[in-house]
Amino acid sequence: MANNNAPGHKFMLSLAICILAMGCSREKATLFPGPDTLNSVDRLYLSYRPPLAPQSYVIDIQGEPFEREILAASLQGIVNRRSASVYLVGDNSDNSNAGASELFWLNLYQRGDGVKVAWEGDLDDAVHRFSEDVNGYVLVSSSEPWTINAGTTLAALYGYLVAFTDERPLLESAGIPLKESLIGRWQDSSQCYLDLWKTYYSRMPGRGLGILSPDEYRLRDFLIQQGLLTVYGRPTTDDWDTIKYILDNTPQNIPVFGYLSQTGEEELAAVMELSGTGKYLIPSDTTPNLSFHVAVVPRPYTGSNGQAYGTGGPAPCKAGGVSVAIAISDGDNLVMALNRYTWQNYWNSSLRGQFPMGWSLSLSLESVAPAVAAYYLTTATANDELIGMLGIGYVHPSFYPGKDFFFSNSFRAMNAMNMRDYWTLDPVLYSPDASTWTDLYRYRVNGYPYGVLSGYMAVGGQGYFRTPDGVPVLVPVNGYFDTPTVLASRILSVVNGPPSGIPPVVFLSASSWSNSLEDMVNVLKPLESQGVTFLLPYQAFHCVP
């Protein structure tokens, strides 16, 4: 049954009148009602922050096929524009524990962040319940996957659901009209994405971009809510030249949500292209419910520059001993904070706090999921250090045209999240002589970052140095795919080596994909009996001569 009292009813009615009277295909739709409440850091990522609705509606999509997941995500994105009320719960069929993490946040929000669940049901019921919040639907096809991103773009602009042919009876029974079939409109993805950019980008409410594989559904709600043009390509696909053209011809200093690679080689090429065109990537292609998370604003947390967590003071560096710092990598990907870190063998392990550990975290989290950011900030122990991963987004700052914009905003965002140290993957910053170090030092905020972690893996040379301005830098001495057992063997090789070969500090980068906190504590903590001192990265920086 249609919900005539739905929050977006009057808005969608006015939009329908606009289309009938003037033809909104020639006008930019206004999708962000209400006051602008964004602060300067929020504006780096968001077009709009909707309020949290008084009541929330949970749609169970466990076991649903991909085509219906797309429909659910588009419905969620449209409804959550006016006020965030729809939350999706999927399943764990892909071994990602996604459904469990979605329930973790929902339950947390109900306990302390004002979320009140008024209804739980399936997708069919939700389509009827929110039928008057949408303005129609467009048809897309898996055999022409680019139409899925085209439909996402039109959903972001006009409030159209993205649907496959099998869902027509459901939509028609709910009184939702077909607006257009996108099937057969373009010959290939390059033609589609170039047409989308030329026709719609200047009219999109959001200035950022979505670059998302048509095979993914989880980020689409946020792209639709935030009014972003959505395309896709990777450095080895035929449409990459089109994506490069779009990146070259959109404004500098805007975010890109999604992901652009499947291999390390593609990742390097994609990030270099993004960096050179002044775009910063927010890896988020598998992150669900951002259109809801963005509206959950927590109570303010306390502390500044590490006083609320990671309170270990200057390093107890031991002459002649082996000092080791470890940090978990890949936290720039929002799926780390929203999913993997919530697992019982990571952040929620009973062993957390018994062992000094650095946790990389995306700086965008404070804006796109503020209650999630607050959860980590307020539950961290003195043995947990949250580290600003990559800056405001994934770029290589040495190649970014506006280093002042990148560093000043990155370090302001770090300061807002009480982070003391910064982690970069810029290949140029493996060298102490890189001129980029001067820019980094110039734009520090309140003396932070204090230190810098550089890279995910060893590249030769010693694993520490100071920049010309005196900033301490630690470089990993291990491989990206090292497991806890391999990390232990690397530490023991230093312990059992000649005393003259013991460095002042050893930094190990622990890939989040192959190193849970519990495994590392169980394997590495016993090494303390052999004279190994484990430190937080902040403490370890004080050991750098």
XYZ file of C-alpha atoms in Angstrom:
545
model
C 0.000 0.000 0.000
C 1.329 3.444 -0.881
C 2.470 5.589 2.010
C 0.913 8.998 1.367
C 2.576 10.391 4.469
C 6.082 9.401 3.398
C 8.619 12.199 3.967
C 9.308 12.742 0.264
C 5.675 12.685 -0.944
C 5.244 16.431 -1.525
C 8.709 16.698 -2.998
C 8.149 13.912 -5.501
C 4.721 15.313 -6.385
C 6.273 18.675 -7.215
C 8.940 16.925 -9.260
C 6.257 15.039 -11.183
C 4.427 18.296 -11.912
C 7.709 19.769 -13.126
C 8.220 16.912 -15.534
C 4.672 17.112 -16.883
C 4.630 20.873 -17.221
C 8.143 21.747 -18.325
C 10.016 18.572 -19.057
C 12.544 18.075 -16.273
C 14.800 16.182 -18.661
C 15.891 19.685 -19.665
C 16.196 21.021 -16.123
C 18.374 20.108 -13.164
C 16.314 18.502 -10.415
C 16.746 19.856 -6.883
C 17.318 16.885 -4.657
C 18.647 18.418 -1.450
C 15.860 20.039 0.564
C 16.477 21.631 3.909
C 19.318 23.718 5.349
C 22.954 23.229 4.441
C 24.608 21.906 7.598
C 27.948 20.779 6.171
C 31.206 21.930 7.701
C 34.383 22.495 5.694
C 35.588 18.897 6.087
C 32.164 17.487 5.181
C 32.216 19.456 1.936
C 35.223 17.468 0.815
C 32.937 14.445 0.485
C 29.256 15.284 0.709
C 26.682 17.101 -1.352
C 24.173 17.004 1.483
C 23.626 15.436 4.892
C 19.977 14.468 5.328
C 18.464 14.337 8.797
C 17.827 11.004 10.433
C 14.156 10.107 10.119
C 12.147 9.649 13.331
C 11.489 6.052 12.327
C 13.599 3.570 10.391
C 12.564 0.816 8.003
C 14.683 -2.303 7.574
C 14.493 -4.176 4.265
C 15.642 -7.780 4.397
C 17.358 -8.645 1.112
C 19.005 -11.864 2.276
C 18.989 -14.381 -0.546
C 17.758 -11.878 -3.120
C 19.254 -12.068 -6.635
C 21.519 -9.284 -7.852
C 18.765 -7.676 -9.944
C 16.591 -7.151 -6.876
C 19.567 -5.929 -4.833
C 19.971 -3.173 -7.436
C 16.284 -2.309 -7.126
C 16.567 -2.207 -3.329
C 19.658 0.016 -3.390
C 18.018 2.495 -5.763
C 14.883 2.618 -3.599
C 17.021 3.195 -0.521
C 19.010 6.004 -2.137
C 15.893 7.845 -3.299
C 13.987 7.525 -0.018
C 17.025 8.485 2.068
C 17.481 11.791 0.264
C 14.728 13.538 2.166
C 15.515 11.891 5.493
C 17.449 8.708 6.138
C 14.983 5.992 7.058
C 15.759 2.880 4.952
C 18.397 0.351 5.983
C 19.252 -2.807 4.043
C 20.348 -6.079 5.607
C 21.938 -8.614 3.265
C 23.529 -11.980 3.864
C 26.966 -13.542 4.274
C 26.888 -15.632 1.111
C 30.106 -14.086 -0.225
C 32.018 -14.937 2.998
C 32.367 -11.265 3.806
C 30.179 -11.319 6.955
C 28.425 -8.342 5.381
C 25.030 -9.180 6.834
C 26.469 -9.582 10.322
C 28.239 -6.225 10.167
C 25.101 -4.502 8.861
C 23.221 -5.818 11.886
C 26.075 -4.800 14.192
C 25.740 -1.126 13.245
C 21.954 -1.185 13.245
C 21.894 -2.639 16.750
C 24.499 -0.142 17.943
C 22.506 2.757 16.525
C 19.356 1.552 18.264
C 21.145 1.406 21.599
C 22.681 4.845 21.602
C 22.215 6.978 18.480
C 18.484 7.577 18.288
C 17.565 5.025 15.614
C 14.091 3.569 16.128
C 13.066 0.695 13.869
C 9.359 0.905 13.088
C 9.098 -1.748 10.385
C 11.002 -4.735 9.039
C 9.962 -6.439 5.834
C 10.870 -7.655 2.387
C 11.543 -5.741 -0.799
C 8.077 -6.206 -2.299
C 6.443 -4.674 0.761
C 8.978 -1.839 0.760
C 8.299 -0.981 -2.890
C 4.599 -0.560 -2.106
C 5.274 1.302 1.147
C 7.532 3.877 -0.534
C 5.903 3.987 -3.967
C 5.070 7.681 -3.663
C 8.645 8.604 -2.814
C 9.816 7.617 -6.297
C 9.030 9.214 -9.617
C 9.008 6.162 -11.850
C 11.522 3.599 -12.997
C 13.960 2.935 -15.828
C 14.666 -0.475 -17.307
C 18.230 -1.785 -17.430
C 19.841 -5.060 -18.480
C 22.692 -7.245 -17.241
C 23.581 -7.992 -20.857
C 24.239 -4.249 -21.259
C 25.838 -3.604 -17.858
C 26.544 0.055 -18.595
C 22.793 0.661 -18.402
C 22.961 -0.105 -14.669
C 25.264 2.872 -14.138
C 23.152 4.977 -16.484
C 20.100 4.076 -14.425
C 21.974 4.977 -11.241
C 22.765 8.399 -12.710
C 19.116 9.019 -13.628
C 18.039 7.821 -10.186
C 20.410 10.385 -8.673
C 18.981 13.156 -10.854
C 15.276 12.389 -11.170
C 14.391 9.861 -8.487
C 13.838 6.907 -10.817
C 14.135 3.342 -9.570
C 16.622 1.114 -11.403
C 14.828 -2.051 -12.445
C 15.156 -5.165 -14.576
C 12.384 -6.568 -16.752
C 11.305 -9.213 -14.241
C 10.374 -6.487 -11.739
C 7.874 -4.730 -14.016
C 4.820 -6.501 -12.563
C 5.830 -5.522 -9.019
C 6.391 -1.880 -9.943
C 3.194 -1.602 -11.941
C 1.200 -3.150 -9.086
C 2.598 -0.394 -6.858
C 1.531 2.268 -9.341
C 5.096 3.211 -10.316
C 5.284 4.182 -14.003
C 7.963 3.262 -16.526
C 9.856 6.390 -17.556
C 12.294 4.951 -20.062
C 13.948 1.751 -21.179
C 17.713 2.237 -21.357
C 18.156 -1.118 -23.091
C 19.592 -0.724 -26.576
C 20.206 3.018 -26.176
C 24.010 2.737 -26.393
C 26.222 0.360 -28.326
C 28.830 -0.044 -25.577
C 30.025 1.323 -22.275
C 32.279 3.994 -23.791
C 29.432 5.485 -25.786
C 27.143 5.315 -22.760
C 29.525 6.934 -20.275
C 30.581 9.705 -22.638
C 26.925 10.476 -23.345
C 26.103 10.489 -19.619
C 28.948 12.882 -18.906
C 28.095 15.276 -21.736
C 24.352 15.222 -21.097
C 24.057 15.079 -17.329
C 27.229 15.961 -15.409
C 26.643 19.723 -15.425
C 23.125 19.118 -14.126
C 23.978 16.662 -11.351
C 23.413 17.998 -7.822
C 26.738 16.532 -6.681
C 30.105 17.548 -8.112
C 31.899 14.300 -7.292
C 31.899 11.097 -9.323
C 30.929 7.507 -8.785
C 33.181 4.988 -10.540
C 31.544 1.692 -9.717
C 31.497 -1.704 -11.374
C 28.023 -2.591 -12.682
C 28.442 -5.853 -10.748
C 28.210 -4.042 -7.396
C 25.040 -2.888 -5.661
C 26.232 -1.820 -2.209
C 27.404 1.736 -2.882
C 24.562 2.782 -5.192
C 22.271 4.064 -2.459
C 24.876 6.674 -1.501
C 25.654 7.689 -5.098
C 21.952 8.225 -5.706
C 21.367 10.090 -2.460
C 24.356 12.382 -3.053
C 23.394 13.090 -6.680
C 26.532 11.738 -8.380
C 27.162 10.782 -11.990
C 28.146 7.101 -12.076
C 30.398 5.430 -14.666
C 32.999 2.661 -14.688
C 36.274 1.634 -16.240
C 39.694 0.264 -15.307
C 43.119 0.815 -16.865
C 42.892 -2.477 -18.793
C 39.312 -2.158 -20.075
C 38.259 -0.777 -23.439
C 36.437 2.150 -21.857
C 39.453 3.452 -19.913
C 40.126 6.230 -22.435
C 36.579 7.457 -21.841
C 37.071 7.417 -18.077
C 40.350 9.312 -18.474
C 38.561 11.886 -20.636
C 35.905 12.352 -17.955
C 38.552 12.686 -15.230
C 40.496 15.175 -17.346
C 37.435 17.332 -17.955
C 35.813 17.451 -14.546
C 36.897 19.969 -11.893
C 39.909 19.374 -9.691
C 39.631 18.688 -5.961
C 36.526 16.502 -6.068
C 35.960 13.035 -4.573
C 35.560 9.812 -6.517
C 33.596 7.071 -4.763
C 33.956 3.424 -5.767
C 37.041 1.699 -7.124
C 38.930 1.482 -10.412
C 41.124 -1.622 -10.310
C 41.317 -5.356 -9.734
C 45.112 -5.836 -9.719
C 48.083 -4.022 -8.273
C 49.156 -2.863 -11.725
C 45.710 -1.428 -12.430
C 45.667 0.224 -9.012
C 48.929 2.069 -9.629
C 47.816 3.275 -13.067
C 44.368 4.314 -11.819
C 45.653 6.215 -8.787
C 48.271 7.974 -10.896
C 45.519 9.118 -13.283
C 43.323 10.270 -10.425
C 46.216 12.079 -8.760
C 47.272 13.862 -11.929
C 43.754 15.136 -12.552
C 43.257 16.340 -8.985
C 40.718 13.732 -7.859
C 40.857 11.825 -4.561
C 39.492 8.297 -4.350
C 37.309 7.054 -1.497
C 37.503 3.236 -1.863
C 33.933 2.240 -1.121
C 32.677 -0.092 -3.843
C 31.552 -2.818 -1.420
C 30.294 -0.577 1.391
C 26.541 -0.789 2.127
C 24.066 1.629 3.704
C 26.148 4.791 3.450
C 22.988 6.764 2.642
C 21.838 5.837 6.162
C 25.175 6.024 8.009
C 25.731 9.573 6.771
C 22.692 10.770 8.724
C 23.544 9.188 12.079
C 25.360 11.955 13.949
C 26.654 10.864 17.370
C 27.241 12.692 20.581
C 30.563 14.538 20.523
C 33.560 12.477 21.621
C 36.247 13.862 23.908
C 39.976 14.266 23.696
C 42.350 15.743 21.180
C 45.475 14.579 19.416
C 45.437 11.138 20.932
C 44.273 11.953 24.456
C 41.130 9.836 23.978
C 43.035 6.805 22.716
C 46.534 5.535 21.991
C 47.786 7.377 25.056
C 51.162 5.707 25.148
C 53.742 8.422 25.713
C 57.218 8.786 24.228
C 58.780 5.513 23.230
C 60.533 3.284 25.741
C 63.268 2.699 23.164
C 65.742 0.199 24.546
C 69.384 0.376 23.610
C 70.429 -3.032 22.357
C 66.864 -4.350 22.339
C 64.515 -4.863 19.410
C 61.666 -2.357 19.192
C 58.812 -3.183 16.794
C 55.746 -1.225 15.646
C 52.908 -2.842 13.711
C 49.969 -1.237 11.921
C 47.063 -2.796 10.043
C 46.844 -1.536 6.477
C 44.071 -0.802 3.932
C 41.892 1.263 6.245
C 41.337 3.802 3.477
C 38.758 1.330 2.158
C 35.517 2.101 3.974
C 34.678 -1.597 4.108
C 37.381 -1.981 6.771
C 35.653 0.231 9.321
C 32.115 -0.724 8.271
C 32.736 -4.452 7.998
C 36.026 -6.235 8.671
C 37.058 -4.317 11.776
C 33.710 -5.231 13.387
C 34.557 -8.941 13.285
C 35.212 -10.673 16.586
C 38.859 -11.325 15.736
C 39.626 -7.684 14.864
C 38.417 -4.586 16.757
C 35.802 -6.469 18.758
C 38.247 -9.094 19.988
C 38.613 -9.533 23.744
C 42.384 -9.425 23.153
C 42.341 -5.842 21.871
C 44.182 -3.579 24.286
C 46.685 -6.240 25.331
C 49.057 -5.433 22.487
C 50.108 -2.101 20.882
C 48.543 -1.846 17.416
C 48.128 0.807 14.758
C 44.801 0.800 12.924
C 44.589 2.611 9.602
C 41.328 4.466 9.047
C 39.807 6.586 6.273
C 39.603 10.295 7.031
C 36.314 10.402 5.106
C 34.683 8.338 7.847
C 34.078 11.389 10.039
C 31.864 12.826 7.282
C 30.264 9.869 5.501
C 29.668 7.742 8.617
C 30.203 9.979 11.661
C 28.748 7.583 14.229
C 31.037 4.837 12.937
C 34.032 7.154 13.326
C 32.915 8.034 16.848
C 32.596 4.356 17.738
C 36.267 3.728 17.015
C 37.404 6.958 18.641
C 35.506 6.297 21.855
C 36.216 2.572 22.227
C 39.946 2.670 21.452
C 42.297 1.766 24.295
C 45.696 3.163 25.228
C 47.175 0.389 23.059
C 45.218 1.356 19.930
C 46.422 4.112 17.634
C 44.153 5.266 14.809
C 46.220 6.391 11.825
C 45.126 8.701 8.999
C 45.281 6.487 5.928
C 46.371 8.265 2.732
C 44.847 11.674 3.514
C 41.464 12.967 2.334
C 41.490 10.183 -0.254
C 43.687 7.742 -2.115
C 46.124 9.772 -4.179
C 49.872 10.033 -4.590
C 50.371 13.616 -3.407
C 53.638 14.093 -5.309
C 51.555 14.020 -8.504
C 48.547 15.961 -7.209
C 48.331 19.433 -8.807
C 47.090 21.137 -5.645
C 49.370 19.901 -2.875
C 48.267 22.789 -0.666
C 44.639 21.680 -0.984
C 45.480 18.037 -0.410
C 47.786 18.363 2.589
C 45.999 21.206 4.374
C 42.635 19.467 4.158
C 44.100 16.066 5.001
C 45.722 17.323 8.152
C 42.672 19.353 9.183
C 40.628 16.164 8.837
C 43.216 14.243 10.854
C 43.089 16.888 13.555
C 39.292 16.617 13.667
C 39.664 12.872 14.332
C 42.468 13.302 16.898
C 44.998 11.442 14.749
C 48.703 12.025 15.247
C 50.275 10.098 12.364
C 49.815 9.792 8.596
C 50.263 6.824 6.241
C 51.048 7.358 2.558
C 51.593 5.047 -0.422
C 53.170 7.726 -2.603
C 56.119 5.924 -4.276
C 58.133 9.145 -4.322
C 57.967 9.380 -0.534
C 60.123 6.321 -0.013
C 63.001 8.783 -0.475
C 64.070 11.280 2.216
C 65.086 13.690 -0.548
C 61.629 14.057 -2.146
C 60.572 17.690 -2.489
C 57.021 16.698 -1.473
C 58.235 16.414 2.136
C 58.579 20.201 2.223
C 54.921 20.623 1.236
C 53.841 18.081 3.822
C 55.705 19.884 6.590
C 54.398 23.304 5.522
C 50.748 22.302 5.882
C 50.874 20.448 9.201
C 48.126 21.377 11.686
C 49.042 21.934 15.344
C 52.314 20.117 14.777
C 50.648 17.031 13.305
C 51.206 14.659 11.680
C 54.058 13.932 14.021
C 55.325 11.034 11.928
C 54.676 9.318 8.590
C 54.372 5.658 7.635
C 55.499 5.242 4.031
C 54.351 2.314 1.917
C 52.930 -1.163 2.437
C 56.081 -3.174 1.770
C 59.858 -3.121 1.762
C 61.591 -1.532 -1.221
C 65.199 -1.851 -0.086
C 67.258 0.446 2.054
C 66.811 1.116 5.743
C 63.359 1.235 7.227
C 63.526 4.667 8.801
C 64.717 8.215 8.161
C 63.915 11.834 8.891
C 62.807 14.344 6.296
C 64.821 17.542 5.725
C 62.426 19.239 8.178
C 62.926 16.538 10.799
C 59.677 14.556 10.425
C 60.346 10.894 11.352
C 59.396 8.331 8.703
C 59.043 4.552 9.043
C 59.138 2.247 6.013
C 57.961 -1.386 6.254
C 60.654 -4.062 6.158
C 58.241 -6.837 5.203
C 56.021 -8.021 2.335
C 52.391 -7.112 1.773
C 51.107 -10.678 2.008
C 53.021 -11.639 5.161
C 50.978 -13.576 7.714
C 51.533 -13.344 11.491
C 53.883 -16.345 11.307
C 55.986 -14.648 8.640
C 55.991 -11.393 10.600
C 57.273 -13.307 13.631
C 60.060 -14.856 11.590
C 61.146 -11.423 10.376
C 61.306 -10.152 13.949
C 63.280 -13.205 15.084
C 65.766 -12.722 12.274
C 66.598 -9.355 13.827
C 66.629 -10.735 17.384
C 68.995 -13.561 16.407
C 71.194 -11.439 14.168
C 74.361 -9.577 15.127
C 73.805 -6.778 17.675
C 75.376 -4.321 15.253
C 72.561 -5.044 12.798
C 69.698 -4.163 15.142
C 67.938 -1.011 13.867
C 66.551 1.569 16.296
C 63.041 0.439 15.381
C 61.379 -2.058 13.040
C 58.078 -1.219 11.321
C 55.842 -3.993 9.967
C 52.805 -3.355 7.793
C 50.152 -6.012 8.486
C 47.747 -6.462 5.591
C 44.200 -6.372 6.900
C 43.267 -9.160 4.507
C 45.646 -11.709 6.039
C 46.273 -10.551 9.609
C 43.557 -10.497 12.237
C 44.306 -8.866 15.574
C 43.805 -12.139 17.450
C 46.228 -14.063 15.233
C 48.866 -11.374 15.623
C 48.501 -11.205 19.404
C 48.665 -14.990 19.744
C 51.727 -15.330 17.491
C 53.666 -12.140 18.265
C 53.084 -11.355 21.941
C 55.150 -14.383 23.099
C 58.173 -12.720 21.470
C 58.215 -10.248 24.361
C 59.891 -12.985 26.411
C 62.782 -12.879 23.920
C 63.446 -9.186 24.491
C 61.133 -7.696 21.870
C 59.361 -4.446 22.800
C 56.180 -3.706 20.847
C 55.267 -0.047 20.397
C 52.548 2.096 18.920
C 53.659 3.817 15.709
C 53.571 7.168 17.541
C 55.962 5.792 20.148
C 58.167 4.202 17.495
C 58.632 7.529 15.709
C 60.458 8.774 18.803
C 63.054 6.044 18.246
C 64.032 7.362 14.821
C 67.439 9.045 15.119
